[in-house]
């Protein structure tokens, strides 16, 4: 029987020690009327047969298309050494580091990850990660509500719509009022956002670059938020944080991000990585695991989980959050990826992605009827408007081997002709050229 | 060991991408840019050696016995890693399913989701499952949100959720974060009695969250009566699946009357936990709760094609960006296919066998607060050792010196000097015997030379770490001295 080592002799000896006649006797407390009505599961298969079945299933997915899909989830190159290192079983078969002396590898890696994230965001502190960027944003919102004891949360409509939907679900039963401020042709509407901040505002939430790729400076907006004692929350794209003015420099109190783009495969939606960093003043409101540096009896440096008094296993219903598992292995992937790239490599990745996007914007908007929708500076992503419905174009081009991007009409009424296009350092000028030519022929 | 930041040497080259053609200022105005991001500069070998050395300071299941109660740290077969890394899965962009002709390019992935939900539904006796929740506690929150949506839809005004005093801390935390007041029910001789429940169960109760077998490793033998009481109040019964490894094929939670269940795939279904995650916490529901499941849902057409449905007006909405931790539950799916019906039952039987064997072998050396047939785990108490100043924590550290990971300590909260031991079915009798022998030796040492144990561990890269100092000084990045 797979993965169970006991021989019949072992089983007999164990039953003798217990003092029962059969394994069934150990389940005697489960009354007959609680026994399964059915247990109609397939018969087990050999490892080879399961692998063959899974290979067949994998082959039914198309992954050889040239894709310009992004919308918050990006196909960046992952250095080979990332997989090699996280495959070390001491990392991936370990549990949450409840016994720190036996988990120094995981704990130091978390400490280093926290350092990398705090630096990337220009903020003081980071946790050891949460499930994904959307969870990070919702937890940040709850931090602000707890801290300010207010219930109004202002959200930019240029925030990733997937996260706005998640925010809606999670706050549905809570006494929180979400106020959404419309975008302005793909730009975050700073003027309108500033105008609605008042003394009841717990938090203001914006994204940089925003969902449409537009790059902004929120310094003045955040200053207004602080005048009203509201918490400034910014969602970001960590690759571009290599080059962009940081949330910390703009005065954000909390910065969150989806960390998938540094080290995680797209993997059809997960596992991803919720990055969460904050200022000193908010650290005790921050959910999840945190590793801290300390010493042993001989003065040697070591690491432990700390600030645990906020957590569910100590505070139960009074905990800052219910989060227990985090994304430690994903955080490790991100840390290793960042170390392999280094400062210069990360900057290059960001710049190459931006460079390719600007080249794509130039090529695509040279087509009659195609206009740039995202006004002002943008990063590795931008929106265009087409003379026809974007869903139809996406369908047509996909048949020809290119996914041209994400149709904006999926999320925004009135933008049915809009297409969000993303590039990374993996996108080649040749691919962009082919895309432009096929698009020209299709409209 | 120095941190990776302290090892950085300016100008050292790692895995650099090609040279860009332009400058960043060509695209973005200088006032929107930053200076250095402070990332380290290292060679590839520097990085490889740093993380290889870090890994060597860790206990993992592949190197050490990990009898952490309630965590089910069983062996994770290797082939499932290969499954998750197949390019057809790993390279698939989630939004591809949302384009026109949704599902055309991801039939394999959708089939995995659909089939995993079907398998788990049969395993648990539930009508439907959702794979969206990204961890066990996330499943709890999702489950409680579903419960809230159900009561709201019925017009029920309910404000409370009951959790036993032995419950995992995530239960009360999840109920509270979902907006409920949490009420505790006391266990009696280790289990919940109808009498104790009756004292707190009123019309305001939306749900009762239970773990069965509970965190003491005991089966809740009053379950049928408890189920009846709860349903009479139009409250729902939530099953915390952390201990599912104890009952596969022996009881289905749906048949037993539970309305909502979450599973921890990294526990029962052998997907590695990576030093704290990622996990996956699918949620199963009975038929009347299906309309409230999160969107999207994978459905199957008559021609065998799969598609994503967003048509669920009563749904609680999105709890994850896409379909949960797909890469994690792929491994659980492959594991279930490998074991099949008999293998899953056998896993449960041997998990329970191992726990009872260890309990019997240890009963003369440690206090066993509930010394009767247990399920897949049991609790010991170090109260006798504590008389000599040796606490559960000290026993735990002494076990680390012996090369075993320690049991869960100080939980459940209702047992003094508690140690919760869960051997799992994948550990050989030799390993169980070795652990038991070492624990007996520690019990003897606790009498003869307690100071020796209080100094443990001495064989690891660090000795006992000062947790108070960590909390007081709070150095949580490498930038503060």
mmCIF file of N, CA and C in Angstrom, chain B residues 118-226:
data_model
loop_
_atom_site.group_PDB
_atom_site.id
_atom_site.type_symbol
_atom_site.label_atom_id
_atom_site.label_comp_id
_atom_site.label_asym_id
_atom_site.label_seq_id
_atom_site.Cartn_x
_atom_site.Cartn_y
_atom_site.Cartn_z
ATOM 1 N N UNK B 118 -15.308 16.944 -7.244
ATOM 2 C CA UNK B 118 -16.173 15.745 -7.183
ATOM 3 C C UNK B 118 -15.610 14.730 -6.193
ATOM 4 N N UNK B 119 -14.291 14.501 -6.264
ATOM 5 C CA UNK B 119 -13.663 13.527 -5.359
ATOM 6 C C UNK B 119 -13.842 13.944 -3.900
ATOM 7 N N UNK B 120 -13.591 15.225 -3.631
ATOM 8 C CA UNK B 120 -13.707 15.690 -2.248
ATOM 9 C C UNK B 120 -15.164 15.635 -1.778
ATOM 10 N N UNK B 121 -16.086 15.902 -2.686
ATOM 11 C CA UNK B 121 -17.511 15.844 -2.315
ATOM 12 C C UNK B 121 -17.894 14.425 -1.912
ATOM 13 N N UNK B 122 -17.414 13.452 -2.667
ATOM 14 C CA UNK B 122 -17.726 12.051 -2.343
ATOM 15 C C UNK B 122 -17.043 11.635 -1.036
ATOM 16 N N UNK B 123 -15.798 12.071 -0.898
ATOM 17 C CA UNK B 123 -15.038 11.730 0.304
ATOM 18 C C UNK B 123 -15.718 12.248 1.572
ATOM 19 N N UNK B 124 -16.314 13.434 1.463
ATOM 20 C CA UNK B 124 -16.898 14.076 2.643
ATOM 21 C C UNK B 124 -18.414 13.933 2.701
ATOM 22 N N UNK B 125 -19.007 13.404 1.645
ATOM 23 C CA UNK B 125 -20.462 13.304 1.638
ATOM 24 C C UNK B 125 -21.144 14.656 1.562
ATOM 25 N N UNK B 126 -20.533 15.586 0.826
ATOM 26 C CA UNK B 126 -21.128 16.917 0.660
ATOM 27 C C UNK B 126 -21.664 17.050 -0.769
ATOM 28 N N UNK B 127 -22.562 18.012 -0.955
ATOM 29 C CA UNK B 127 -23.143 18.195 -2.285
ATOM 30 C C UNK B 127 -22.137 18.832 -3.242
ATOM 31 N N UNK B 128 -21.393 19.814 -2.751
ATOM 32 C CA UNK B 128 -20.480 20.567 -3.615
ATOM 33 C C UNK B 128 -19.254 21.021 -2.854
ATOM 34 N N UNK B 129 -18.215 21.286 -3.612
ATOM 35 C CA UNK B 129 -16.977 21.830 -3.045
ATOM 36 C C UNK B 129 -16.543 23.040 -3.857
ATOM 37 N N UNK B 130 -15.811 23.943 -3.225
ATOM 38 C CA UNK B 130 -15.133 25.014 -3.958
ATOM 39 C C UNK B 130 -13.653 24.934 -3.626
ATOM 40 N N UNK B 131 -12.822 25.128 -4.637
ATOM 41 C CA UNK B 131 -11.371 25.067 -4.434
ATOM 42 C C UNK B 131 -10.769 26.453 -4.168
ATOM 43 N N UNK B 132 -11.592 27.485 -4.102
ATOM 44 C CA UNK B 132 -11.056 28.854 -3.992
ATOM 45 C C UNK B 132 -10.219 29.143 -2.749
ATOM 46 N N UNK B 133 -10.642 28.692 -1.564
ATOM 47 C CA UNK B 133 -9.895 29.138 -0.369
ATOM 48 C C UNK B 133 -8.420 28.720 -0.399
ATOM 49 N N UNK B 134 -7.549 29.644 -0.010
ATOM 50 C CA UNK B 134 -6.120 29.483 -0.234
ATOM 51 C C UNK B 134 -5.368 28.890 0.960
ATOM 52 N N UNK B 135 -6.095 28.584 2.036
ATOM 53 C CA UNK B 135 -5.493 27.945 3.213
ATOM 54 C C UNK B 135 -6.651 27.467 4.089
ATOM 55 N N UNK B 136 -6.337 26.653 5.084
ATOM 56 C CA UNK B 136 -7.387 26.135 5.952
ATOM 57 C C UNK B 136 -8.179 27.242 6.628
ATOM 58 N N UNK B 137 -7.480 28.207 7.215
ATOM 59 C CA UNK B 137 -8.181 29.291 7.900
ATOM 60 C C UNK B 137 -8.969 30.146 6.901
ATOM 61 N N UNK B 138 -8.474 30.224 5.689
ATOM 62 C CA UNK B 138 -9.211 30.945 4.647
ATOM 63 C C UNK B 138 -10.494 30.182 4.301
ATOM 64 N N UNK B 139 -10.403 28.847 4.343
ATOM 65 C CA UNK B 139 -11.586 28.017 4.158
ATOM 66 C C UNK B 139 -12.601 28.253 5.268
ATOM 67 N N UNK B 140 -12.116 28.373 6.490
ATOM 68 C CA UNK B 140 -13.014 28.660 7.620
ATOM 69 C C UNK B 140 -13.757 29.972 7.392
ATOM 70 N N UNK B 141 -12.985 30.995 7.015
ATOM 71 C CA UNK B 141 -13.605 32.306 6.789
ATOM 72 C C UNK B 141 -14.636 32.216 5.661
ATOM 73 N N UNK B 142 -14.258 31.545 4.585
ATOM 74 C CA UNK B 142 -15.179 31.364 3.456
ATOM 75 C C UNK B 142 -16.434 30.628 3.929
ATOM 76 N N UNK B 143 -16.234 29.573 4.714
ATOM 77 C CA UNK B 143 -17.364 28.794 5.231
ATOM 78 C C UNK B 143 -18.288 29.633 6.098
ATOM 79 N N UNK B 144 -17.721 30.443 6.958
ATOM 80 C CA UNK B 144 -18.551 31.278 7.827
ATOM 81 C C UNK B 144 -19.253 32.369 6.994
ATOM 82 N N UNK B 145 -18.576 32.863 5.969
ATOM 83 C CA UNK B 145 -19.226 33.844 5.079
ATOM 84 C C UNK B 145 -20.425 33.201 4.366
ATOM 85 N N UNK B 146 -20.281 31.940 3.986
ATOM 86 C CA UNK B 146 -21.388 31.211 3.343
ATOM 87 C C UNK B 146 -22.544 31.061 4.328
ATOM 88 N N UNK B 147 -22.201 30.735 5.563
ATOM 89 C CA UNK B 147 -23.225 30.594 6.609
ATOM 90 C C UNK B 147 -23.961 31.926 6.806
ATOM 91 N N UNK B 148 -23.194 33.010 6.846
ATOM 92 C CA UNK B 148 -23.801 34.336 7.026
ATOM 93 C C UNK B 148 -24.732 34.663 5.862
ATOM 94 N N UNK B 149 -24.297 34.319 4.656
ATOM 95 C CA UNK B 149 -25.114 34.607 3.468
ATOM 96 C C UNK B 149 -26.411 33.794 3.506
ATOM 97 N N UNK B 150 -26.320 32.564 3.986
ATOM 98 C CA UNK B 150 -27.496 31.702 4.102
ATOM 99 C C UNK B 150 -28.521 32.311 5.064
ATOM 100 N N UNK B 151 -28.054 32.709 6.228
ATOM 101 C CA UNK B 151 -28.988 33.280 7.221
ATOM 102 C C UNK B 151 -29.578 34.602 6.736
ATOM 103 N N UNK B 152 -28.738 35.392 6.094
ATOM 104 C CA UNK B 152 -29.210 36.681 5.574
ATOM 105 C C UNK B 152 -30.315 36.449 4.532
ATOM 106 N N UNK B 153 -30.073 35.472 3.668
ATOM 107 C CA UNK B 153 -31.040 35.143 2.616
ATOM 108 C C UNK B 153 -32.363 34.667 3.208
ATOM 109 N N UNK B 154 -32.298 33.963 4.313
ATOM 110 C CA UNK B 154 -33.508 33.461 4.972
ATOM 111 C C UNK B 154 -34.173 34.511 5.855
ATOM 112 N N UNK B 155 -33.484 35.611 6.038
ATOM 113 C CA UNK B 155 -34.008 36.653 6.918
ATOM 114 C C UNK B 155 -33.758 36.366 8.387
ATOM 115 N N UNK B 156 -32.871 35.421 8.683
ATOM 116 C CA UNK B 156 -32.523 35.098 10.085
ATOM 117 C C UNK B 156 -31.629 36.181 10.676
ATOM 118 N N UNK B 157 -31.953 36.582 11.884
ATOM 119 C CA UNK B 157 -31.066 37.528 12.561
ATOM 120 C C UNK B 157 -30.224 36.751 13.564
ATOM 121 N N UNK B 158 -29.027 36.463 13.194
ATOM 122 C CA UNK B 158 -28.177 35.656 14.073
ATOM 123 C C UNK B 158 -26.840 36.341 14.230
ATOM 124 N N UNK B 159 -26.343 36.347 15.451
ATOM 125 C CA UNK B 159 -25.163 37.165 15.745
ATOM 126 C C UNK B 159 -23.997 36.386 16.342
ATOM 127 N N UNK B 160 -24.248 35.098 16.662
ATOM 128 C CA UNK B 160 -23.202 34.376 17.410
ATOM 129 C C UNK B 160 -22.733 33.107 16.692
ATOM 130 N N UNK B 161 -21.486 32.754 16.959
ATOM 131 C CA UNK B 161 -20.953 31.460 16.533
ATOM 132 C C UNK B 161 -20.339 30.793 17.765
ATOM 133 N N UNK B 162 -20.652 29.508 17.942
ATOM 134 C CA UNK B 162 -20.121 28.767 19.095
ATOM 135 C C UNK B 162 -18.874 27.977 18.685
ATOM 136 N N UNK B 163 -17.809 28.108 19.479
ATOM 137 C CA UNK B 163 -16.598 27.300 19.280
ATOM 138 C C UNK B 163 -16.255 26.602 20.593
ATOM 139 N N UNK B 164 -15.931 25.315 20.554
ATOM 140 C CA UNK B 164 -15.503 24.626 21.779
ATOM 141 C C UNK B 164 -14.212 25.234 22.328
ATOM 142 N N UNK B 165 -14.000 25.058 23.647
ATOM 143 C CA UNK B 165 -12.765 25.590 24.243
ATOM 144 C C UNK B 165 -11.526 24.862 23.729
ATOM 145 N N UNK B 166 -11.727 23.693 23.101
ATOM 146 C CA UNK B 166 -10.594 22.942 22.557
ATOM 147 C C UNK B 166 -10.324 23.293 21.087
ATOM 148 N N UNK B 167 -11.119 24.206 20.522
ATOM 149 C CA UNK B 167 -11.019 24.498 19.080
ATOM 150 C C UNK B 167 -9.674 25.109 18.719
ATOM 151 N N UNK B 168 -9.259 24.898 17.476
ATOM 152 C CA UNK B 168 -8.108 25.613 16.939
ATOM 153 C C UNK B 168 -8.379 27.111 17.012
ATOM 154 N N UNK B 169 -7.340 27.887 17.278
ATOM 155 C CA UNK B 169 -7.507 29.335 17.401
ATOM 156 C C UNK B 169 -8.054 29.998 16.156
ATOM 157 N N UNK B 170 -7.864 29.357 15.036
ATOM 158 C CA UNK B 170 -8.377 29.944 13.796
ATOM 159 C C UNK B 170 -9.908 29.963 13.776
ATOM 160 N N UNK B 171 -10.563 29.005 14.451
ATOM 161 C CA UNK B 171 -12.043 28.953 14.431
ATOM 162 C C UNK B 171 -12.655 30.230 14.997
ATOM 163 N N UNK B 172 -12.341 30.562 16.258
ATOM 164 C CA UNK B 172 -12.898 31.820 16.779
ATOM 165 C C UNK B 172 -12.434 33.044 15.987
ATOM 166 N N UNK B 173 -11.181 33.021 15.523
ATOM 167 C CA UNK B 173 -10.694 34.180 14.760
ATOM 168 C C UNK B 173 -11.479 34.330 13.455
ATOM 169 N N UNK B 174 -11.729 33.227 12.768
ATOM 170 C CA UNK B 174 -12.461 33.310 11.496
ATOM 171 C C UNK B 174 -13.888 33.789 11.723
ATOM 172 N N UNK B 175 -14.547 33.255 12.742
ATOM 173 C CA UNK B 175 -15.922 33.656 13.026
ATOM 174 C C UNK B 175 -15.981 35.139 13.365
ATOM 175 N N UNK B 176 -15.005 35.584 14.123
ATOM 176 C CA UNK B 176 -14.975 36.978 14.538
ATOM 177 C C UNK B 176 -14.716 37.906 13.343
ATOM 178 N N UNK B 177 -13.784 37.510 12.478
ATOM 179 C CA UNK B 177 -13.456 38.349 11.313
ATOM 180 C C UNK B 177 -14.629 38.399 10.336
ATOM 181 N N UNK B 178 -15.457 37.348 10.367
ATOM 182 C CA UNK B 178 -16.640 37.358 9.499
ATOM 183 C C UNK B 178 -17.782 38.169 10.121
ATOM 184 N N UNK B 179 -17.564 38.729 11.295
ATOM 185 C CA UNK B 179 -18.555 39.634 11.869
ATOM 186 C C UNK B 179 -19.398 39.046 13.001
ATOM 187 N N UNK B 180 -19.042 37.857 13.490
ATOM 188 C CA UNK B 180 -19.834 37.226 14.547
ATOM 189 C C UNK B 180 -19.225 37.404 15.935
ATOM 190 N N UNK B 181 -20.105 37.377 16.928
ATOM 191 C CA UNK B 181 -19.664 37.295 18.311
ATOM 192 C C UNK B 181 -19.348 35.820 18.589
ATOM 193 N N UNK B 182 -18.232 35.557 19.249
ATOM 194 C CA UNK B 182 -17.827 34.164 19.482
ATOM 195 C C UNK B 182 -18.171 33.744 20.905
ATOM 196 N N UNK B 183 -18.841 32.610 21.024
ATOM 197 C CA UNK B 183 -19.223 32.071 22.334
ATOM 198 C C UNK B 183 -18.505 30.731 22.496
ATOM 199 N N UNK B 184 -17.961 30.507 23.671
ATOM 200 C CA UNK B 184 -17.219 29.265 23.897
ATOM 201 C C UNK B 184 -18.118 28.226 24.573
ATOM 202 N N UNK B 185 -17.914 26.963 24.207
ATOM 203 C CA UNK B 185 -18.595 25.892 24.932
ATOM 204 C C UNK B 185 -17.514 24.997 25.534
ATOM 205 N N UNK B 186 -17.709 24.662 26.813
ATOM 206 C CA UNK B 186 -16.683 23.894 27.516
ATOM 207 C C UNK B 186 -16.803 22.419 27.221
ATOM 208 N N UNK B 187 -15.643 21.774 27.076
ATOM 209 C CA UNK B 187 -15.693 20.327 26.904
ATOM 210 C C UNK B 187 -15.718 19.659 28.279
ATOM 211 N N UNK B 188 -16.245 18.433 28.256
ATOM 212 C CA UNK B 188 -16.465 17.704 29.487
ATOM 213 C C UNK B 188 -15.799 16.351 29.327
ATOM 214 N N UNK B 189 -14.782 16.070 30.118
ATOM 215 C CA UNK B 189 -13.980 14.868 29.940
ATOM 216 C C UNK B 189 -13.480 14.775 28.481
ATOM 217 N N UNK B 190 -13.139 15.916 27.922
ATOM 218 C CA UNK B 190 -12.517 15.939 26.601
ATOM 219 C C UNK B 190 -13.463 16.116 25.432
ATOM 220 N N UNK B 191 -14.748 15.950 25.659
ATOM 221 C CA UNK B 191 -15.670 16.074 24.523
ATOM 222 C C UNK B 191 -16.840 17.013 24.865
ATOM 223 N N UNK B 192 -17.589 17.355 23.840
ATOM 224 C CA UNK B 192 -18.734 18.257 24.030
ATOM 225 C C UNK B 192 -19.963 17.420 24.416
ATOM 226 N N UNK B 193 -20.623 17.840 25.481
ATOM 227 C CA UNK B 193 -21.849 17.137 25.879
ATOM 228 C C UNK B 193 -23.052 17.969 25.469
ATOM 229 N N UNK B 194 -24.178 17.307 25.219
ATOM 230 C CA UNK B 194 -25.402 18.032 24.887
ATOM 231 C C UNK B 194 -25.784 19.027 25.986
ATOM 232 N N UNK B 195 -25.505 18.664 27.236
ATOM 233 C CA UNK B 195 -25.848 19.562 28.356
ATOM 234 C C UNK B 195 -25.066 20.869 28.275
ATOM 235 N N UNK B 196 -23.755 20.754 28.044
ATOM 236 C CA UNK B 196 -22.925 21.965 27.962
ATOM 237 C C UNK B 196 -23.338 22.811 26.768
ATOM 238 N N UNK B 197 -23.643 22.161 25.669
ATOM 239 C CA UNK B 197 -24.036 22.899 24.475
ATOM 240 C C UNK B 197 -25.357 23.631 24.714
ATOM 241 N N UNK B 198 -26.284 22.938 25.391
ATOM 242 C CA UNK B 198 -27.607 23.532 25.631
ATOM 243 C C UNK B 198 -27.502 24.857 26.380
ATOM 244 N N UNK B 199 -26.479 24.981 27.209
ATOM 245 C CA UNK B 199 -26.329 26.211 28.003
ATOM 246 C C UNK B 199 -26.026 27.441 27.148
ATOM 247 N N UNK B 200 -25.396 27.220 26.014
ATOM 248 C CA UNK B 200 -25.018 28.381 25.195
ATOM 249 C C UNK B 200 -25.780 28.467 23.868
ATOM 250 N N UNK B 201 -26.501 27.416 23.535
ATOM 251 C CA UNK B 201 -27.174 27.373 22.236
ATOM 252 C C UNK B 201 -28.530 28.074 22.301
ATOM 253 N N UNK B 202 -28.623 29.226 21.672
ATOM 254 C CA UNK B 202 -29.924 29.903 21.618
ATOM 255 C C UNK B 202 -30.256 30.297 20.177
ATOM 256 N N UNK B 203 -31.334 31.047 19.986
ATOM 257 C CA UNK B 203 -31.800 31.375 18.629
ATOM 258 C C UNK B 203 -30.854 32.310 17.879
ATOM 259 N N UNK B 204 -29.966 32.960 18.614
ATOM 260 C CA UNK B 204 -29.037 33.898 17.970
ATOM 261 C C UNK B 204 -27.824 33.199 17.365
ATOM 262 N N UNK B 205 -27.705 31.912 17.603
ATOM 263 C CA UNK B 205 -26.520 31.192 17.140
ATOM 264 C C UNK B 205 -26.645 30.863 15.648
ATOM 265 N N UNK B 206 -25.684 31.341 14.882
ATOM 266 C CA UNK B 206 -25.675 31.079 13.434
ATOM 267 C C UNK B 206 -25.037 29.741 13.122
ATOM 268 N N UNK B 207 -24.025 29.374 13.896
ATOM 269 C CA UNK B 207 -23.300 28.137 13.601
ATOM 270 C C UNK B 207 -22.514 27.664 14.811
ATOM 271 N N UNK B 208 -22.227 26.369 14.799
ATOM 272 C CA UNK B 208 -21.319 25.776 15.772
ATOM 273 C C UNK B 208 -20.154 25.196 14.973
ATOM 274 N N UNK B 209 -18.932 25.526 15.400
ATOM 275 C CA UNK B 209 -17.757 25.018 14.682
ATOM 276 C C UNK B 209 -17.147 23.882 15.494
ATOM 277 N N UNK B 210 -17.021 22.730 14.855
ATOM 278 C CA UNK B 210 -16.486 21.578 15.584
ATOM 279 C C UNK B 210 -15.349 20.918 14.811
ATOM 280 N N UNK B 211 -14.473 20.281 15.575
ATOM 281 C CA UNK B 211 -13.418 19.448 15.004
ATOM 282 C C UNK B 211 -13.680 18.038 15.527
ATOM 283 N N UNK B 212 -13.771 17.071 14.622
ATOM 284 C CA UNK B 212 -14.101 15.728 15.076
ATOM 285 C C UNK B 212 -13.344 14.686 14.246
ATOM 286 N N UNK B 213 -12.447 13.903 14.818
ATOM 287 C CA UNK B 213 -12.077 13.924 16.226
ATOM 288 C C UNK B 213 -11.500 15.287 16.609
ATOM 289 N N UNK B 214 -11.652 15.611 17.881
ATOM 290 C CA UNK B 214 -11.263 16.950 18.307
ATOM 291 C C UNK B 214 -9.759 17.054 18.556
ATOM 292 N N UNK B 215 -9.330 18.189 19.060
ATOM 293 C CA UNK B 215 -7.889 18.419 19.195
ATOM 294 C C UNK B 215 -7.268 17.613 20.334
ATOM 295 N N UNK B 216 -8.091 16.899 21.084
ATOM 296 C CA UNK B 216 -7.536 15.970 22.077
ATOM 297 C C UNK B 216 -7.380 14.581 21.470
ATOM 298 N N UNK B 217 -7.761 14.455 20.193
ATOM 299 C CA UNK B 217 -7.680 13.161 19.518
ATOM 300 C C UNK B 217 -8.883 12.287 19.805
ATOM 301 N N UNK B 218 -9.933 12.865 20.384
ATOM 302 C CA UNK B 218 -11.095 12.069 20.795
ATOM 303 C C UNK B 218 -12.262 12.251 19.832
ATOM 304 N N UNK B 219 -12.968 11.177 19.623
ATOM 305 C CA UNK B 219 -14.160 11.244 18.802
ATOM 306 C C UNK B 219 -15.296 11.851 19.635
ATOM 307 N N UNK B 220 -16.066 12.739 19.018
ATOM 308 C CA UNK B 220 -17.187 13.389 19.725
ATOM 309 C C UNK B 220 -18.385 12.448 19.696
ATOM 310 N N UNK B 221 -18.498 11.632 20.729
ATOM 311 C CA UNK B 221 -19.476 10.540 20.622
ATOM 312 C C UNK B 221 -20.930 10.997 20.771
ATOM 313 N N UNK B 222 -21.142 12.239 21.208
ATOM 314 C CA UNK B 222 -22.529 12.734 21.281
ATOM 315 C C UNK B 222 -22.963 13.428 20.001
ATOM 316 N N UNK B 223 -22.166 13.225 18.967
ATOM 317 C CA UNK B 223 -22.396 13.967 17.726
ATOM 318 C C UNK B 223 -23.850 13.921 17.224
ATOM 319 N N UNK B 224 -24.483 12.730 17.117
ATOM 320 C CA UNK B 224 -25.848 12.709 16.562
ATOM 321 C C UNK B 224 -26.810 13.627 17.333
ATOM 322 N N UNK B 225 -26.704 13.622 18.637
ATOM 323 C CA UNK B 225 -27.605 14.468 19.425
ATOM 324 C C UNK B 225 -27.274 15.955 19.239
ATOM 325 N N UNK B 226 -25.983 16.236 19.183
ATOM 326 C CA UNK B 226 -25.536 17.619 18.996
ATOM 327 C C UNK B 226 -26.034 18.169 17.655
#
